[in-house]
Structures are given as C-alpha cells and as structure tokens.
Amino acid sequence: MRRLKAIISYDGTNFAGYQVQPGERTVQLELEKVLSIMHKGEPVKVTASGRTDARVHATGQTIHFDTRLMIPCEKYMKALNVQLPRDIRVLSVEEVPDDFHARYSVSGKRYRYIWSCEPIQSPFRRHYTVETNGTKPDIGAMQEAAKSIIGTHDFSCFCAANTSVVDKVRTVTKIELVWHGEELHMTIEGNGFLYNMVRIIAGTLWEVGTGKREAESLAKIIESKDRNKAGKTAPAHGLYLEKVYYEL
Amino acid sequence: MRRLKAIISYDGTNFAGYQVQPGERTVQLELEKVLSIMHKGEPVKVTASGRTDARVHATGQTIHFDTRLMIPCEKYMKALNVQLPRDIRVLSVEEVPDDFHARYSVSGKRYRYIWSCEPIQSPFRRHYTVETNGTKPDIGAMQEAAKSIIGTHDFSCFCAANTSVVDKVRTVTKIELVWHGEELHMTIEGNGFLYNMVRIIAGTLWEVGTGKREAESLAKIIESKDRNKAGKTAPAHGLYLEKVYYEL
C-alpha cells in the first residue's frame, strides 16, 4: 500500500461541510465515492487535516489516503479530477511516508476571511464573501486589536460553546488585514484552531472595526475565557482554509 | 407615470436566461415579481436591452420600466435590492424621458468572454469562466484574426442558424484580447450583435488561437456568410453582457 497526500480546493457552497454525514452531500463523501470506484468498489478512507463546516471553502485543504493502485502521482491527480464534481479540485498528489497523517502531523494552518465592503455586493461574490452593505471598517483598530490575539493563549473565549476539546491553548502566529480593492481580507495563522475560532475572531474584530468594541478590550476578552464576552460568529461563507503546514 | 432606467448585474448560473419563459426561473420574472409586489399586485412590464441565454452573465444589462411610485431613484434601487434574490443586483436607477427605450434606444453593446487557462480550473471559477484544461492559446494569432472582424459586415457566418432576423449587417468597433493572470479575456464592442454572435466569434477565435484555423481564414469565413464555415459556439457561462450604450 502507498500513502498519498493530496492538496484539494473546494467551493463549500453546495456541501454540508467536509465530513461524511448520513444523507448529506459532503466533500469527504465525494472523494471516497470516486476513490472507491477507482478501487473497483473497495472502500477507501480519506483523512483530512480537519473538518470544515457547511459553506466554508478551501483552497488548500490537505488529505491522505492509502491505495494499492500503482498510478504515478500526476496521473492519479488527473484521474481524480476527471471523476470528481467540479466544485472539488485536486491541486496536487504526492507519495508520503506511512507515518504521515493529514490530521495528526499538522504543524499549523492558515485561514482567510473575506468581507465585501462595496455598497452593492457583486452577485458573483455572494457565496464567496460576506456582505457588509457598504460598511468599511477601521482596519487600524482591527489591527490593533489583533495584536492581543497573537501569541499562546487559552482561547476558550473564541471557541464554540458545544465543543468537547479540553485543552484550549493554541498559538496564533500571525493576523493580517489587507484591502483588496473593496474587499477586506483577514489571514490568520497558528498551530491549531478551536471549533469556530476563526469565525469568532473575525466577528469580534469586525465589531472592533465598526466601533462596537474597543481594540483594547481584546486582552480582557481572552483573559475571561468566556465565549459570551467575544463577538458574534461571522458567517461561514466568508471563510477559506488556505494552507495546512506539516512538520514532515 | 415615470420611466426608470436601471443597470443590473446577474449571475446567470441559476437562470434559464433573461426572458420570461413558462415554468422557468428567469431574470425578467424575478424583476417583474418584485416590481409587482411594490405596485400592490399590479403587473409591471420590464424591458431589457436584449435577452441573454441560460447561464450567460451580466455586469451591465440595462432595463426600463414605467412606475407610478414617487420613490427617489436611490431609494428605489435599495428597495429593489432588498427584495430581489442575491443573484440579481441593481447597480443604478435613474429617471429617463418617456421616449427612452432599453431596447430600441441602444447604440452599442460591450460583451466580455473569459477562458480560464490554468492547468486546473479553480472550483470558484467553474460557473464564470470556460475551462481549457491548461491550453494557452496564441493570442497574437487571435488578435490578427480579430482584425478581419472589425468593421461593418454581413455577419451571417456568426449567427445561429435558427434566427428570424433578416438584416445581418452589424458593425464591430473593437475586439481586445488581454491576459488577466491565467485567464484570457476577450472584450468586443459593436452597434449590435446577432443571436449567439459573440459566442461564435469566441469559439472561432479560440480555434485560431489553438492552431485549428489560420488567422487569415477569417476574412473568407465572413465573406462566405455561411455559419458552417465558422467555429463552434463557445459555452454560455464564459459570456458577460458588460455595458449597453445609448444615444440619449
């Protein structure tokens, strides 16, 4: 058996998220369906770096699976792309050691969050950016607030309440806020992210940028470890899993 | 009654085209539905510069309609956008003289056609660009061929066979081919376009760019007035109605 690592991109609009759920169209389901066909009906289990929620996009989700097919990587990628639906694309396939694990070997991730701040959101961007009805935030204030997030903290305040994870200490290494025309892009990197963490950070920074919170309040929010002290969870369709880093 | 002119944008993906057709979701239907609600159930007829086919997009389609509502233009635009589905946006509304007509007053149109020439098309662009599987055409050859199209000609060769239009003489004033990263954009302007004309021109120039036809052959194709001499009709989802020009 060979272990293959693949980087994939998907448009999350028409998926109930990454992970298989009974009766739902998911990214994992589509990948496993195609791999099973390639393996003459044998089930093939695909493991991803982590789940993404319904409507969340990926430009650099990473998966692994084991295969007995001796197809070279480049051809493997093409075979997958021919059979996969058009809202999932495989960007690369490479052979990795048996101890590579798409989830357990992760050393970090980068996400992107996009708001479209033009007065009228382009209909072509409606599934890919979050509309602000022309509101343009103060990104200086957002950048100031972001400084408090950088570093190693217990991020309980930015974690969806219904999570089972015990250790909520994570390290955020970078948060950048950049205008691309009238779209505001936030990129965030860290060694790991709690459930909904990026969307809650995006929602909280947005409230800072629109004057509903002070930039200085962030340190206290983090200290409180209280989800109720942070801002709203920003909508799913503005979020992209952009890159997964591995030690190997 | 006031006559209002509106510039609208729509994502053609989920429409059976612009014009009302029984049992189909069309742009005109959605516009007339919302206007009728605003007029307490009275029907309101919307007239566009022309139809667009299923999956064809618009960034500058232009319409007119008559209304007895005295709402200022800016508020009218907002009221429409609040009620319209997100794949149609009204970009501007202005009051025009009674003799303005969205179709009959047209003096010219600009269309855009987009091919995505990266080896793997982004899943986010699948409805908005035509995939070439990494084929990059010779745009010099396409530009050379385009020169033969510029000017006033009988464009029967670029007109879908099943059309009822008698006079097929049109003037094309400009064709530009420009790379935007790995996407090739063709813009074309003229005083009017026959049914499928832009898509047949795009398909024919593509065949020139990929070495299936000589750039020099274009003059003869036009001269022949024979649809069968020209190239394939390029797919609908690469096409955008970008601007409608009016004399008034």
Coordinates of C-alpha atoms in Angstrom, one line a residue:
Chain A
M1 CA 0.0 0.0 0.0
R2 CA 1.1 3.5 -0.8
R3 CA 0.1 6.6 1.3
L4 CA -0.8 9.6 -0.8
K5 CA -1.1 13.2 0.3
A6 CA -3.3 15.5 -1.7
I7 CA -4.0 19.2 -1.6
I8 CA -7.5 20.0 -2.6
S9 CA -9.7 23.0 -3.2
Y10 CA -13.4 23.1 -2.9
D11 CA -16.3 25.6 -3.2
G12 CA -18.2 24.9 0.0
T13 CA -21.5 26.4 -1.2
N14 CA -23.2 23.2 -2.1
F15 CA -21.7 21.0 0.6
A16 CA -23.0 20.2 4.1
G17 CA -19.3 20.5 5.1
Y18 CA -16.3 18.4 4.7
Q19 CA -17.1 15.4 6.9
V20 CA -19.4 12.5 6.0
Q21 CA -22.9 12.8 7.5
P22 CA -25.8 10.5 6.7
G23 CA -27.9 11.8 3.8
E24 CA -25.8 14.8 3.2
R25 CA -23.6 15.8 0.3
T26 CA -20.1 16.3 1.8
V27 CA -16.6 16.7 0.4
Q28 CA -15.4 13.5 2.0
L29 CA -18.3 11.5 0.6
E30 CA -17.5 12.7 -3.0
L31 CA -13.8 11.9 -2.6
E32 CA -14.4 8.5 -1.1
K33 CA -17.0 7.7 -3.8
V34 CA -14.5 8.4 -6.6
L35 CA -11.7 6.5 -4.9
S36 CA -13.9 3.5 -4.3
I37 CA -14.8 3.5 -8.0
M38 CA -11.1 3.6 -8.8
H39 CA -10.6 0.7 -6.4
K40 CA -13.3 -1.4 -8.0
G41 CA -15.8 -1.0 -5.2
E42 CA -13.4 -1.4 -2.2
P43 CA -14.0 1.3 0.3
V44 CA -11.1 3.9 0.7
K45 CA -11.0 6.0 3.8
V46 CA -9.9 9.6 3.3
T47 CA -8.5 11.6 6.2
A48 CA -8.3 15.4 6.2
S49 CA -6.4 17.9 8.2
G50 CA -9.7 18.7 9.9
R51 CA -13.3 19.3 9.1
T52 CA -14.8 22.4 7.6
D53 CA -18.4 23.5 8.1
A54 CA -21.2 23.8 5.6
R55 CA -20.4 26.6 3.1
V56 CA -16.8 27.0 4.3
H57 CA -14.4 27.0 1.3
A58 CA -10.9 25.5 0.9
T59 CA -8.1 26.5 -1.3
G60 CA -5.5 24.3 0.4
Q61 CA -7.3 21.5 2.4
T62 CA -5.0 18.5 2.8
I63 CA -5.9 14.9 2.9
H64 CA -4.3 11.5 2.9
F65 CA -5.4 8.0 1.9
D66 CA -3.9 4.6 1.3
T67 CA -4.0 3.0 -2.1
R68 CA -2.9 -0.2 -3.8
L69 CA -3.0 1.4 -7.2
M70 CA 0.4 2.0 -8.8
I71 CA -0.7 5.0 -10.9
P72 CA 2.0 7.8 -10.8
C73 CA 1.0 10.8 -8.7
E74 CA 0.4 13.2 -11.6
K75 CA -1.9 10.7 -13.3
Y76 CA -3.6 10.0 -10.1
M77 CA -4.4 13.6 -9.7
K78 CA -5.8 13.8 -13.2
A79 CA -7.9 10.6 -12.7
L80 CA -9.4 12.1 -9.6
N81 CA -10.2 15.4 -11.3
V82 CA -11.9 13.7 -14.2
Q83 CA -14.3 11.9 -11.9
L84 CA -14.8 14.4 -9.1
P85 CA -17.6 17.0 -9.3
R86 CA -16.4 20.4 -10.5
D87 CA -16.7 22.0 -7.1
I88 CA -13.8 19.9 -5.8
R89 CA -10.4 20.0 -7.5
V90 CA -7.3 18.1 -6.6
L91 CA -4.3 20.5 -6.9
S92 CA -1.5 18.1 -6.1
V93 CA -0.8 14.5 -5.2
E94 CA 2.4 13.2 -3.7
E95 CA 3.6 10.0 -2.1
V96 CA 4.4 10.3 1.6
P97 CA 5.9 8.0 4.3
D98 CA 3.4 5.7 6.1
D99 CA 3.6 7.7 9.2
F100 CA 2.4 10.9 7.6
H101 CA -1.1 11.7 8.8
A102 CA -3.1 14.5 7.4
R103 CA -4.6 15.3 10.8
Y104 CA -2.0 14.3 13.4
S105 CA 1.1 15.6 11.5
V106 CA -0.3 19.1 11.2
S107 CA 2.0 21.8 12.5
G108 CA -0.1 24.8 11.5
K109 CA -2.8 26.2 9.4
R110 CA -3.7 29.4 7.6
Y111 CA -7.2 30.6 7.1
R112 CA -8.6 33.6 5.1
Y113 CA -11.8 35.5 5.8
I114 CA -13.2 37.9 3.3
W115 CA -15.7 40.7 3.6
S116 CA -17.0 42.6 0.6
C117 CA -17.4 46.2 1.5
E118 CA -18.6 47.8 -1.7
P119 CA -22.1 49.4 -1.4
I120 CA -23.6 46.7 -3.6
Q121 CA -22.1 43.2 -3.4
S122 CA -21.4 41.7 -6.7
P123 CA -23.8 38.8 -7.4
F124 CA -20.7 36.8 -8.4
R125 CA -19.2 37.2 -4.9
R126 CA -22.3 36.3 -2.9
H127 CA -21.2 32.8 -1.9
Y128 CA -17.6 33.8 -1.5
T129 CA -17.5 36.9 0.6
V130 CA -19.6 38.3 3.4
E131 CA -21.6 41.4 2.5
T132 CA -21.3 44.5 4.7
N133 CA -23.8 46.7 2.8
G134 CA -21.0 49.2 2.1
T135 CA -19.8 49.5 5.7
K136 CA -16.0 50.0 5.6
P137 CA -14.4 49.2 9.0
D138 CA -11.4 50.9 10.6
I139 CA -8.7 48.4 9.9
G140 CA -6.2 50.2 12.0
A141 CA -8.4 49.5 15.0
M142 CA -8.8 45.8 13.9
Q143 CA -5.0 45.5 13.5
E144 CA -4.5 47.0 17.0
A145 CA -7.0 44.5 18.5
A146 CA -5.4 41.6 16.6
K147 CA -2.1 42.2 18.4
S148 CA -3.7 40.9 21.6
I149 CA -4.6 37.7 19.9
I150 CA -1.1 36.9 18.7
G151 CA 0.7 34.5 20.9
T152 CA -0.1 31.5 23.0
H153 CA -3.3 31.8 25.0
D154 CA -6.2 29.8 26.3
F155 CA -8.7 30.7 23.6
S156 CA -11.9 29.5 25.3
C157 CA -13.4 32.9 24.5
F158 CA -13.2 32.2 20.8
C159 CA -14.4 28.6 20.9
A160 CA -17.9 27.5 20.1
A161 CA -19.6 26.5 23.4
N162 CA -20.6 23.0 22.4
T163 CA -17.1 21.6 21.9
S164 CA -15.6 18.6 23.6
V165 CA -11.9 19.7 23.3
V166 CA -10.3 20.0 26.8
D167 CA -7.1 21.9 26.1
K168 CA -8.0 25.2 24.6
V169 CA -4.4 26.6 24.5
R170 CA -3.3 27.5 21.0
T171 CA -0.7 29.7 19.4
V172 CA -1.7 32.3 16.8
T173 CA 1.4 33.5 15.0
K174 CA 0.0 36.0 12.5
I175 CA -3.1 38.0 11.7
E176 CA -3.0 40.3 8.7
L177 CA -5.8 42.6 7.5
V178 CA -5.4 43.8 3.9
W179 CA -7.7 45.6 1.4
H180 CA -8.0 44.0 -2.0
G181 CA -10.0 46.7 -3.7
E182 CA -13.2 47.0 -1.7
E183 CA -12.8 43.5 -0.2
L184 CA -11.2 43.2 3.2
H185 CA -9.1 40.0 3.7
M186 CA -8.1 38.7 7.1
T187 CA -5.5 36.0 7.1
I188 CA -4.7 34.2 10.3
E189 CA -2.0 31.6 11.0
G190 CA -1.4 29.4 14.0
N191 CA -0.5 26.0 15.3
G192 CA -4.2 25.0 15.6
F193 CA -7.6 26.4 15.8
L194 CA -10.6 25.5 18.0
Y195 CA -14.1 24.9 16.6
N196 CA -15.4 28.2 15.1
M197 CA -12.3 30.1 16.4
V198 CA -11.5 31.9 13.1
R199 CA -15.1 32.9 12.6
I200 CA -15.5 34.2 16.2
I201 CA -12.2 36.1 15.8
A202 CA -13.4 37.6 12.5
G203 CA -16.8 38.5 14.1
T204 CA -15.1 40.1 17.1
L205 CA -12.5 42.1 15.0
W206 CA -15.4 43.2 12.8
E207 CA -17.1 44.7 15.9
V208 CA -13.9 46.5 16.7
G209 CA -13.6 47.8 13.2
T210 CA -17.2 49.1 13.2
G211 CA -16.8 50.8 16.6
K212 CA -18.9 48.4 18.6
R213 CA -15.9 47.4 20.8
E214 CA -12.6 49.0 21.7
A215 CA -9.4 47.5 20.4
E216 CA -8.1 47.4 24.0
S217 CA -11.0 45.1 25.1
L218 CA -9.5 42.1 23.3
A219 CA -6.9 41.3 26.1
K220 CA -9.7 41.2 28.6
I221 CA -11.9 39.1 26.5
I222 CA -9.2 36.5 26.1
E223 CA -8.4 36.6 29.8
S224 CA -12.1 36.0 30.7
K225 CA -12.1 32.6 28.8
D226 CA -15.8 33.4 28.3
R227 CA -17.3 32.8 24.9
N228 CA -20.1 35.3 25.8
K229 CA -17.6 38.1 26.1
A230 CA -16.5 37.8 22.5
G231 CA -18.3 38.9 19.3
K232 CA -20.7 37.1 17.0
T233 CA -19.6 34.1 14.9
A234 CA -19.0 35.5 11.4
P235 CA -20.9 33.7 8.6
A236 CA -19.4 30.5 7.2
H237 CA -19.2 31.5 3.5
G238 CA -16.5 34.2 4.1
L239 CA -14.1 31.6 5.4
Y240 CA -11.4 29.7 3.5
L241 CA -9.0 27.0 4.7
E242 CA -5.9 28.2 2.7
K243 CA -2.9 26.2 3.8
V244 CA -2.0 23.3 6.1
Y245 CA 1.5 23.1 7.3
Y246 CA 3.2 19.8 8.2
E247 CA 6.4 19.0 10.1
L248 CA 7.4 16.3 7.6
Chain B
M1 CA -46.0 57.7 -14.8
R2 CA -42.2 57.9 -14.6
R3 CA -39.9 55.9 -16.8
L4 CA -36.9 54.5 -14.9
K5 CA -33.7 53.1 -16.4
A6 CA -31.8 50.6 -14.3
I7 CA -28.4 49.0 -14.8
I8 CA -28.4 45.5 -13.4
S9 CA -25.9 42.7 -12.8
Y10 CA -26.7 39.0 -12.6
D11 CA -25.1 35.7 -12.1
G12 CA -26.6 33.7 -14.9
T13 CA -25.8 30.3 -13.4
N14 CA -29.2 29.6 -11.9
F15 CA -31.4 31.3 -14.6
A16 CA -32.9 29.9 -17.7
G17 CA -31.9 33.1 -19.3
Y18 CA -33.1 36.7 -19.1
Q19 CA -36.5 36.4 -20.8
V20 CA -39.7 35.1 -19.2
Q21 CA -40.5 31.5 -20.2
P22 CA -43.3 29.5 -18.8
G23 CA -42.2 27.4 -15.8
E24 CA -38.6 28.7 -15.8
R25 CA -36.7 30.9 -13.4
T26 CA -35.6 33.9 -15.4
V27 CA -34.2 37.3 -14.6
Q28 CA -37.2 39.1 -16.1
L29 CA -39.6 37.0 -14.0
E30 CA -37.7 37.9 -10.7
L31 CA -37.6 41.6 -11.6
E32 CA -41.3 41.7 -12.5
K33 CA -42.3 39.8 -9.4
V34 CA -40.6 42.3 -7.1
L35 CA -41.9 45.3 -9.0
S36 CA -45.4 43.9 -8.9
I37 CA -45.2 43.5 -5.1
M38 CA -44.0 47.1 -4.9
H39 CA -47.1 48.1 -7.0
K40 CA -49.5 46.2 -4.8
G41 CA -50.1 43.4 -7.2
E42 CA -50.3 45.4 -10.5
P43 CA -48.2 43.9 -13.2
V44 CA -45.2 45.9 -14.2
K45 CA -43.5 45.1 -17.6
V46 CA -39.7 45.2 -17.6
T47 CA -37.9 45.8 -21.0
A48 CA -34.3 44.9 -21.3
S49 CA -31.7 45.9 -23.9
G50 CA -31.9 42.3 -25.2
R51 CA -32.1 38.8 -23.9
T52 CA -29.3 36.7 -22.6
D53 CA -29.3 32.9 -22.7
A54 CA -29.2 30.5 -19.8
R55 CA -26.0 30.7 -17.8
V56 CA -24.9 33.9 -19.5
H57 CA -23.9 36.6 -17.0
A58 CA -24.4 40.4 -17.0
T59 CA -22.5 43.1 -15.2
G60 CA -24.2 45.9 -17.1
Q61 CA -27.6 44.7 -18.5
T62 CA -29.9 47.7 -18.8
I63 CA -33.7 47.7 -18.4
H64 CA -36.5 50.2 -18.3
F65 CA -40.0 50.1 -16.7
D66 CA -42.8 52.6 -16.0
T67 CA -43.9 53.2 -12.5
R68 CA -46.3 55.4 -10.6
L69 CA -44.3 55.2 -7.4
M70 CA -42.7 58.5 -6.4
I71 CA -39.8 56.9 -4.6
P72 CA -36.5 58.7 -5.3
C73 CA -34.1 56.8 -7.6
E74 CA -31.5 55.9 -4.9
K75 CA -34.2 54.5 -2.6
Y76 CA -35.9 52.7 -5.5
M77 CA -32.6 50.9 -6.1
K78 CA -32.3 49.9 -2.5
A79 CA -35.9 48.7 -2.3
L80 CA -35.4 46.5 -5.3
N81 CA -32.1 45.1 -3.9
V82 CA -33.7 44.3 -0.6
Q83 CA -36.4 42.2 -2.3
L84 CA -34.5 40.7 -5.2
P85 CA -32.7 37.4 -4.9
R86 CA -29.0 37.7 -4.3
D87 CA -28.0 36.6 -7.8
I88 CA -29.5 39.8 -9.3
R89 CA -28.3 43.2 -8.2
V90 CA -29.5 46.6 -9.3
L91 CA -26.4 48.9 -9.7
S92 CA -28.2 52.1 -10.5
V93 CA -31.6 53.6 -11.2
E94 CA -32.3 56.9 -13.0
E95 CA -35.3 58.7 -14.3
V96 CA -35.3 59.0 -18.1
P97 CA -37.5 60.7 -20.7
D98 CA -40.6 58.8 -21.9
D99 CA -39.1 58.1 -25.2
F100 CA -36.1 56.2 -23.8
H101 CA -36.4 52.5 -24.6
A102 CA -34.0 50.0 -23.2
R103 CA -34.0 48.0 -26.4
Y104 CA -34.8 50.5 -29.2
S105 CA -32.5 53.3 -28.0
V106 CA -29.4 51.0 -27.8
S107 CA -26.5 52.4 -29.8
G108 CA -24.0 49.7 -28.9
K109 CA -23.0 46.9 -26.5
R110 CA -19.9 45.5 -25.0
Y111 CA -19.5 41.9 -24.1
R112 CA -16.7 40.0 -22.3
Y113 CA -15.8 36.4 -22.8
I114 CA -13.5 34.6 -20.3
W115 CA -11.4 31.4 -20.6
S116 CA -9.5 30.1 -17.6
C117 CA -6.3 28.6 -18.9
E118 CA -4.6 27.4 -15.7
P119 CA -3.9 23.6 -15.7
I120 CA -6.6 23.1 -13.1
Q121 CA -9.6 25.5 -13.1
S122 CA -10.4 26.9 -9.7
P123 CA -13.6 25.5 -8.4
F124 CA -14.7 29.1 -7.6
R125 CA -14.5 30.0 -11.3
R126 CA -16.3 27.0 -12.7
H127 CA -19.5 28.9 -13.4
Y128 CA -17.8 32.1 -14.5
T129 CA -15.0 31.1 -16.9
V130 CA -14.6 28.4 -19.6
E131 CA -12.1 25.7 -18.7
T132 CA -9.4 25.0 -21.3
N133 CA -7.6 22.3 -19.3
G134 CA -4.4 24.3 -19.3
T135 CA -4.3 25.0 -23.0
K136 CA -2.9 28.5 -23.6
P137 CA -3.8 29.9 -27.0
D138 CA -1.6 32.1 -29.2
I139 CA -3.3 35.4 -28.6
G140 CA -1.2 37.1 -31.3
A141 CA -2.9 34.9 -33.9
M142 CA -6.3 35.6 -32.3
Q143 CA -5.6 39.3 -32.4
E144 CA -4.6 39.0 -36.1
A145 CA -7.8 37.1 -36.9
A146 CA -9.9 39.7 -34.9
K147 CA -8.8 42.4 -37.3
S148 CA -10.9 40.9 -40.1
I149 CA -14.0 41.0 -37.9
I150 CA -13.7 44.8 -37.1
G151 CA -15.8 46.9 -39.3
T152 CA -19.2 46.7 -40.9
H153 CA -20.0 43.3 -42.4
D154 CA -22.9 40.9 -43.0
F155 CA -22.2 38.6 -40.1
S156 CA -24.4 35.7 -41.2
C157 CA -21.4 33.4 -40.6
F158 CA -21.5 34.2 -36.9
C159 CA -25.3 34.0 -36.4
A160 CA -27.1 30.9 -35.0
A161 CA -28.9 29.3 -37.9
N162 CA -32.4 29.3 -36.3
T163 CA -32.8 33.1 -36.2
S164 CA -35.5 35.2 -37.8
V165 CA -33.5 38.4 -38.1
V166 CA -33.3 39.4 -41.8
D167 CA -30.6 42.2 -41.8
K168 CA -27.4 40.6 -40.6
V169 CA -25.2 43.6 -41.2
R170 CA -23.6 44.8 -38.0
T171 CA -20.6 47.0 -37.1
V172 CA -17.9 45.6 -34.7
T173 CA -15.8 48.5 -33.5
K174 CA -13.4 46.8 -31.1
I175 CA -12.1 43.4 -30.1
E176 CA -9.5 43.2 -27.3
L177 CA -7.7 40.1 -26.0
V178 CA -5.9 40.5 -22.7
W179 CA -4.4 38.1 -20.2
H180 CA -5.6 38.6 -16.6
G181 CA -3.2 36.2 -14.9
E182 CA -4.0 32.8 -16.4
E183 CA -7.4 33.9 -17.6
L184 CA -7.9 35.2 -21.1
H185 CA -10.5 37.9 -21.5
M186 CA -11.9 38.9 -24.9
T187 CA -13.9 42.2 -25.0
I188 CA -16.0 43.0 -28.0
E189 CA -17.9 46.2 -28.8
G190 CA -20.3 46.9 -31.6
N191 CA -23.5 48.6 -32.6
G192 CA -25.4 45.3 -32.2
F193 CA -24.9 41.6 -32.1
L194 CA -26.8 38.7 -33.8
Y195 CA -28.0 35.7 -31.8
N196 CA -25.0 33.8 -30.5
M197 CA -22.7 36.1 -32.4
V198 CA -20.2 36.8 -29.6
R199 CA -20.1 33.1 -28.6
I200 CA -19.5 32.0 -32.2
I201 CA -16.7 34.7 -32.6
A202 CA -15.2 33.5 -29.3
G203 CA -15.3 29.8 -30.5
T204 CA -13.8 30.7 -33.9
L205 CA -11.0 32.9 -32.4
W206 CA -10.3 30.1 -30.0
E207 CA -9.8 27.7 -32.9
V208 CA -7.4 30.2 -34.4
G209 CA -5.5 30.5 -31.1
T210 CA -5.1 26.8 -30.7
G211 CA -3.9 26.3 -34.3
K212 CA -7.0 24.7 -35.8
R213 CA -7.5 27.6 -38.2
E214 CA -5.4 30.2 -39.8
A215 CA -5.8 33.8 -38.7
E216 CA -6.1 34.7 -42.5
S217 CA -9.1 32.4 -42.9
L218 CA -11.4 34.9 -41.0
A219 CA -12.0 37.2 -44.0
K220 CA -13.2 34.3 -46.1
I221 CA -15.4 32.9 -43.4
I222 CA -17.2 36.3 -43.2
E223 CA -17.4 36.6 -46.9
S224 CA -19.0 33.1 -47.2
K225 CA -21.9 34.2 -44.9
D226 CA -22.1 30.5 -44.0
R227 CA -22.5 29.6 -40.4
N228 CA -21.0 26.2 -41.1
K229 CA -17.7 27.8 -42.1
A230 CA -17.2 29.4 -38.7
G231 CA -16.1 27.7 -35.4
K232 CA -18.1 26.1 -32.6
T233 CA -20.4 28.2 -30.4
A234 CA -18.3 28.8 -27.2
P235 CA -20.1 27.8 -23.9
A236 CA -22.6 30.2 -22.4
H237 CA -21.1 30.5 -18.9
G238 CA -17.9 32.4 -20.2
L239 CA -20.0 35.3 -21.5
Y240 CA -20.9 38.6 -19.8
L241 CA -23.0 41.4 -21.1
E242 CA -20.9 44.2 -19.7
K243 CA -22.2 47.5 -21.0
V244 CA -25.1 48.9 -23.1
Y245 CA -24.6 52.2 -24.8
Y246 CA -27.4 54.6 -25.5
E247 CA -27.7 57.6 -27.7
L248 CA -29.7 59.5 -25.2

